[in-house]
Amino acid sequence: MKKLLTLLLTLLAADICAAEKPLIRIHTDQTDLLYRIDDQGRLCQSYLGPAFRSPEDLRLLPAGDEAFTTYGSKNYFTPALRLTHNDGNGSLQLAYVSHETRSAADGVTETSILLRDEAYPVEVKLILTAFERENVIKSRTEIVHYERKPVTLYEYASSMLRLGAGSYYLTEFTGDWAHEVNKSERRLDFGKKVLDSSLGSRANMFCPPLFAVTLDGPMSETEGEVLLGTLAWTGNFRFTFEVDQNNGLRILSGINPFASEYSLRPREIFRTPEFIFTFSTGGAGSASRSLHDWARRHQLKDGGKDRMTLLNNWEATYFDFNEEKLAALMDDAAELGVDMFLLDDGWFGNKHPRHNDTQGLGDWDETRGKLPGGIAGLVETAEGKGIRFGLWIEPEMVNPRSELYEKHRDWVLRYPNRDEAYFRNQLVLDLANPEVQDFVFGVVDRLMTENPGIAYFKWDCNSPIINAHSAYLAEKQSHLWIDYVRGLYSVLERIGAKYPDLPMMLCSGGGGRTDYGALRYFTEFWPSDNTDPLERIFIQWGYSHFFPLKSMCAHVTNWNRSTSIKFRTDVAMMCKLGFDIIVKDLPDDELQFCRQALRNYNRLKHTILDGDFYRLVSPYEGQHAAMQTVSADRTGSVVFAYDLNPRYGEQLPSVRLTGLAPDLRYRIREINLMPGQNPRIEHNDRVVSGDYLMKAGLKLFSTDRARSVVVELKAE
Ligand code: DGJ
């Protein structure tokens, strides 16, 4: 009896103790991330998964394991944080101090959790922002200390997440120039898998900061638990996936600390970039839609605004143009019916004119011989034809054959005592240096001041950092990789503040920069220089897991001319549509087709770019692909179906549509037909219920190579 009483009293005491300890709930409409404090006072992650219906249930969960592990504490795996104190001691043990939650905006809450070491004056804040409706959580860290001299940081993750399941699958999206974001999947077993980049400026040439982890099975579009994650950082990143001896998975995300130990002065706050993730129980499709909604509402520059169609001259002329040629291309742009003409590389440099990619970068004056009327003249010509004018720049770079290099070698990243190594004949400017930041800001500022009619910039970045030495940073070379990105952000911030309505395309030799840190300042990005439509289907498919179609530029070009203009246009039309072809060379029927496709696009742009996006049939699983967008009110939808390289006599299943309102009745219309071409799909021009379309589907595929169908659905 006495024993029972003691046991009851002990249990009661434990319960009171647990009840007194805070439970920190990071909550969206679909996800809960819970933290509790254990008996040693450490912050522990108690849960990450589908949201609980009643908050009372949360206390039933075990406290869990340490949420943000440090080197020098009882932790057997890669720490989230490692540093060395003034006395050379490398240990850190963080205890929970306090937390606060505030409403940051309608439907957005920010929770800040303060941790402190008891032996050394070091504080760490974990800051988590939950977007309730969009089901997205952002996580970042602030590190500060009050020691007498600088502390050196060696590991500084933005986020550490723990997941528990029977098995884990990682989907990654790696590649290279012209074959970006190839999707591949592997099971994660004991040990570490790392995805990272150490290329600096063109950081994502091989690997973008994008991943999916699925629990208890491979990734599916429509089913299963999946976490999509990405880092908002335009530089070196690292994701570490580590499975421990108990089959628990930790995901550490942040800046890649490789060659980047950071000396932190007393009271200086080290702010990590944001890790962004969404957790879905409905497969990758719903997770992507969450990220798309979140990006359009909260992250992508002008995510809620319209986008311009354009004609770019890069593939039409490369460096070989003059005012007459450009005026003719602007006529073409107007005839085609696009909103803007975009002048690409090759318009600048006088002492070293930019006739090819070996010289001129850095000298941002119009080449007088080539363009006597300057940019001002071109803007005027474009406006006279009723279109806008956009301009290519690559302001972070310099050719050794340039006046800038001759004048300011100290502004260039290069080893003072070694031969320079080049990538595309160029070098990277030292954006860690405030003078260089002023120069780069000045490139845009001067162009805009002299030519306020410039309506758009394409900001390119063709070289990774390969001569990683900054004259400005002197003995703090290991700060370069971080300070470069901070310098870039400071420039972009200034541009955004002075020219808030200026749309800009983020480009980096194709998809060498694709991250949400940059997309705060850019309205769209160039996914790849590869515009072969058969390849683009895979590239657009890959990026669509993380980025809304609105942010992805897709141009109709002459890559793979064995495919029809219709096929090329139909592929580009699922994103932010542009053209880069010699319009004059188009036969009459093709020109008519393009004009009509542009009219269709303008009519449907809102549904395509702002609607809910569904990946219906994967090009990775056969020789066909289908995607669909549905307007927010579900009264309109556009379906894109592509045949790649089908087998003879292949069976062709119907494509079940999705996201429609079952009770609404939709008129089905095949659009983007070549002049004289008859619609090929079944039920064309009939009115059919959403229910039927989602259950029986539509026959959209064929056994023809590189054939496409675009279908418009409109509720009546
Ligand atoms: C690389 C880009 O990806 C291309 O679109 C083009 O702008 C060239 N640079 C120009 O040099």
PDB file of C-alpha atoms in Angstrom, residues 403-528:
ATOM      1  CA  GLU A 403      38.829  48.671 -68.504  1.00  0.00           C
ATOM      2  CA  LEU A 404      37.393  47.716 -65.132  1.00  0.00           C
ATOM      3  CA  TYR A 405      40.050  45.046 -64.660  1.00  0.00           C
ATOM      4  CA  GLU A 406      42.778  47.430 -65.812  1.00  0.00           C
ATOM      5  CA  LYS A 407      41.660  50.027 -63.250  1.00  0.00           C
ATOM      6  CA  HIS A 408      40.564  47.897 -60.323  1.00  0.00           C
ATOM      7  CA  ARG A 409      42.403  44.635 -60.121  1.00  0.00           C
ATOM      8  CA  ASP A 410      41.940  44.841 -56.337  1.00  0.00           C
ATOM      9  CA  TRP A 411      38.178  44.511 -56.867  1.00  0.00           C
ATOM     10  CA  VAL A 412      38.574  41.090 -58.429  1.00  0.00           C
ATOM     11  CA  LEU A 413      38.588  37.750 -56.618  1.00  0.00           C
ATOM     12  CA  ARG A 414      42.021  36.357 -57.472  1.00  0.00           C
ATOM     13  CA  TYR A 415      45.083  34.990 -55.716  1.00  0.00           C
ATOM     14  CA  PRO A 416      47.721  37.723 -55.769  1.00  0.00           C
ATOM     15  CA  ASN A 417      50.541  35.217 -56.231  1.00  0.00           C
ATOM     16  CA  ARG A 418      49.029  32.658 -58.620  1.00  0.00           C
ATOM     17  CA  ASP A 419      47.843  32.472 -62.197  1.00  0.00           C
ATOM     18  CA  GLU A 420      44.189  33.343 -62.592  1.00  0.00           C
ATOM     19  CA  ALA A 421      41.823  30.497 -63.442  1.00  0.00           C
ATOM     20  CA  TYR A 422      38.927  31.440 -65.713  1.00  0.00           C
ATOM     21  CA  PHE A 423      35.438  30.167 -66.224  1.00  0.00           C
ATOM     22  CA  ARG A 424      33.960  31.402 -69.519  1.00  0.00           C
ATOM     23  CA  ASN A 425      36.961  33.758 -69.755  1.00  0.00           C
ATOM     24  CA  GLN A 426      35.853  35.747 -66.755  1.00  0.00           C
ATOM     25  CA  LEU A 427      36.458  36.463 -63.093  1.00  0.00           C
ATOM     26  CA  VAL A 428      34.178  37.281 -60.197  1.00  0.00           C
ATOM     27  CA  LEU A 429      34.123  40.702 -58.543  1.00  0.00           C
ATOM     28  CA  ASP A 430      34.669  40.885 -54.811  1.00  0.00           C
ATOM     29  CA  LEU A 431      31.218  41.601 -53.465  1.00  0.00           C
ATOM     30  CA  ALA A 432      32.510  41.369 -49.905  1.00  0.00           C
ATOM     31  CA  ASN A 433      34.042  44.795 -50.590  1.00  0.00           C
ATOM     32  CA  PRO A 434      31.566  47.692 -50.026  1.00  0.00           C
ATOM     33  CA  GLU A 435      33.198  49.686 -52.845  1.00  0.00           C
ATOM     34  CA  VAL A 436      32.441  46.853 -55.240  1.00  0.00           C
ATOM     35  CA  GLN A 437      28.894  46.681 -53.920  1.00  0.00           C
ATOM     36  CA  ASP A 438      28.546  50.390 -54.757  1.00  0.00           C
ATOM     37  CA  PHE A 439      29.893  49.720 -58.228  1.00  0.00           C
ATOM     38  CA  VAL A 440      27.441  46.866 -58.874  1.00  0.00           C
ATOM     39  CA  PHE A 441      24.514  48.868 -57.538  1.00  0.00           C
ATOM     40  CA  GLY A 442      25.743  51.744 -59.695  1.00  0.00           C
ATOM     41  CA  VAL A 443      25.508  49.633 -62.872  1.00  0.00           C
ATOM     42  CA  VAL A 444      21.755  49.303 -62.446  1.00  0.00           C
ATOM     43  CA  ASP A 445      21.280  52.727 -60.929  1.00  0.00           C
ATOM     44  CA  ARG A 446      23.056  54.545 -63.724  1.00  0.00           C
ATOM     45  CA  LEU A 447      21.249  52.597 -66.441  1.00  0.00           C
ATOM     46  CA  MET A 448      17.920  53.332 -64.785  1.00  0.00           C
ATOM     47  CA  THR A 449      18.701  56.978 -64.135  1.00  0.00           C
ATOM     48  CA  GLU A 450      19.780  57.555 -67.721  1.00  0.00           C
ATOM     49  CA  ASN A 451      17.040  55.334 -69.173  1.00  0.00           C
ATOM     50  CA  PRO A 452      14.021  55.281 -66.886  1.00  0.00           C
ATOM     51  CA  GLY A 453      12.156  53.447 -69.663  1.00  0.00           C
ATOM     52  CA  ILE A 454      14.074  50.196 -69.052  1.00  0.00           C
ATOM     53  CA  ALA A 455      11.289  47.882 -67.983  1.00  0.00           C
ATOM     54  CA  TYR A 456      13.206  44.757 -67.023  1.00  0.00           C
ATOM     55  CA  PHE A 457      16.643  43.306 -66.323  1.00  0.00           C
ATOM     56  CA  LYS A 458      17.991  39.863 -66.982  1.00  0.00           C
ATOM     57  CA  TRP A 459      20.739  39.502 -64.348  1.00  0.00           C
ATOM     58  CA  ASP A 460      23.201  36.816 -65.392  1.00  0.00           C
ATOM     59  CA  CYS A 461      26.046  35.186 -63.446  1.00  0.00           C
ATOM     60  CA  ASN A 462      28.080  32.792 -65.523  1.00  0.00           C
ATOM     61  CA  SER A 463      31.047  31.942 -63.327  1.00  0.00           C
ATOM     62  CA  PRO A 464      31.385  30.133 -60.053  1.00  0.00           C
ATOM     63  CA  ILE A 465      34.014  31.478 -57.652  1.00  0.00           C
ATOM     64  CA  ILE A 466      37.231  29.671 -58.471  1.00  0.00           C
ATOM     65  CA  ASN A 467      39.923  32.142 -57.347  1.00  0.00           C
ATOM     66  CA  ALA A 468      38.599  32.417 -53.801  1.00  0.00           C
ATOM     67  CA  HIS A 469      40.695  35.267 -52.475  1.00  0.00           C
ATOM     68  CA  SER A 470      39.528  38.759 -51.549  1.00  0.00           C
ATOM     69  CA  ALA A 471      42.030  41.606 -51.275  1.00  0.00           C
ATOM     70  CA  TYR A 472      39.483  43.409 -49.108  1.00  0.00           C
ATOM     71  CA  LEU A 473      39.067  40.646 -46.518  1.00  0.00           C
ATOM     72  CA  ALA A 474      42.821  40.465 -45.846  1.00  0.00           C
ATOM     73  CA  GLU A 475      43.406  37.817 -43.163  1.00  0.00           C
ATOM     74  CA  LYS A 476      39.697  36.918 -42.930  1.00  0.00           C
ATOM     75  CA  GLN A 477      39.583  34.899 -46.146  1.00  0.00           C
ATOM     76  CA  SER A 478      37.316  32.265 -44.650  1.00  0.00           C
ATOM     77  CA  HIS A 479      34.548  34.904 -44.499  1.00  0.00           C
ATOM     78  CA  LEU A 480      34.515  35.244 -48.257  1.00  0.00           C
ATOM     79  CA  TRP A 481      31.866  32.669 -49.149  1.00  0.00           C
ATOM     80  CA  ILE A 482      29.401  34.193 -46.696  1.00  0.00           C
ATOM     81  CA  ASP A 483      30.283  37.858 -47.104  1.00  0.00           C
ATOM     82  CA  TYR A 484      30.012  37.555 -50.887  1.00  0.00           C
ATOM     83  CA  VAL A 485      26.357  36.556 -50.588  1.00  0.00           C
ATOM     84  CA  ARG A 486      25.667  39.191 -47.963  1.00  0.00           C
ATOM     85  CA  GLY A 487      27.249  41.777 -50.269  1.00  0.00           C
ATOM     86  CA  LEU A 488      25.074  40.600 -53.132  1.00  0.00           C
ATOM     87  CA  TYR A 489      21.950  40.853 -50.968  1.00  0.00           C
ATOM     88  CA  SER A 490      22.900  44.332 -49.873  1.00  0.00           C
ATOM     89  CA  VAL A 491      23.124  45.401 -53.539  1.00  0.00           C
ATOM     90  CA  LEU A 492      19.830  43.719 -54.421  1.00  0.00           C
ATOM     91  CA  GLU A 493      18.192  45.288 -51.389  1.00  0.00           C
ATOM     92  CA  ARG A 494      19.264  48.755 -52.540  1.00  0.00           C
ATOM     93  CA  ILE A 495      18.022  48.108 -56.068  1.00  0.00           C
ATOM     94  CA  GLY A 496      14.705  46.840 -54.711  1.00  0.00           C
ATOM     95  CA  ALA A 497      14.335  49.877 -52.443  1.00  0.00           C
ATOM     96  CA  LYS A 498      15.053  52.395 -55.203  1.00  0.00           C
ATOM     97  CA  TYR A 499      13.246  50.564 -58.036  1.00  0.00           C
ATOM     98  CA  PRO A 500      10.526  48.580 -56.293  1.00  0.00           C
ATOM     99  CA  ASP A 501       8.528  47.891 -59.440  1.00  0.00           C
ATOM    100  CA  LEU A 502      11.358  46.729 -61.641  1.00  0.00           C
ATOM    101  CA  PRO A 503      10.942  43.087 -62.693  1.00  0.00           C
ATOM    102  CA  MET A 504      14.146  41.083 -62.967  1.00  0.00           C
ATOM    103  CA  MET A 505      15.068  37.639 -64.243  1.00  0.00           C
ATOM    104  CA  LEU A 506      17.552  35.617 -62.233  1.00  0.00           C
ATOM    105  CA  CYS A 507      19.876  33.777 -64.599  1.00  0.00           C
ATOM    106  CA  SER A 508      23.128  31.977 -64.035  1.00  0.00           C
ATOM    107  CA  GLY A 509      24.260  30.328 -67.231  1.00  0.00           C
ATOM    108  CA  GLY A 510      20.883  28.609 -67.134  1.00  0.00           C
ATOM    109  CA  GLY A 511      19.835  27.307 -63.727  1.00  0.00           C
ATOM    110  CA  GLY A 512      23.037  28.022 -61.799  1.00  0.00           C
ATOM    111  CA  ARG A 513      21.137  30.075 -59.235  1.00  0.00           C
ATOM    112  CA  THR A 514      17.766  28.814 -58.140  1.00  0.00           C
ATOM    113  CA  ASP A 515      16.968  29.646 -54.561  1.00  0.00           C
ATOM    114  CA  TYR A 516      14.381  31.518 -52.576  1.00  0.00           C
ATOM    115  CA  GLY A 517      16.965  33.897 -51.091  1.00  0.00           C
ATOM    116  CA  ALA A 518      17.502  35.451 -54.514  1.00  0.00           C
ATOM    117  CA  LEU A 519      13.851  35.183 -55.481  1.00  0.00           C
ATOM    118  CA  ARG A 520      12.964  37.829 -52.911  1.00  0.00           C
ATOM    119  CA  TYR A 521      14.543  40.220 -55.411  1.00  0.00           C
ATOM    120  CA  PHE A 522      13.699  38.515 -58.708  1.00  0.00           C
ATOM    121  CA  THR A 523      10.334  38.022 -60.293  1.00  0.00           C
ATOM    122  CA  GLU A 524      11.402  34.935 -62.242  1.00  0.00           C
ATOM    123  CA  PHE A 525      14.374  32.703 -63.059  1.00  0.00           C
ATOM    124  CA  TRP A 526      15.897  31.055 -66.099  1.00  0.00           C
ATOM    125  CA  PRO A 527      15.786  27.329 -65.386  1.00  0.00           C
ATOM    126  CA  SER A 528      18.197  26.201 -68.099  1.00  0.00           C
TER     127      SER A 528
END
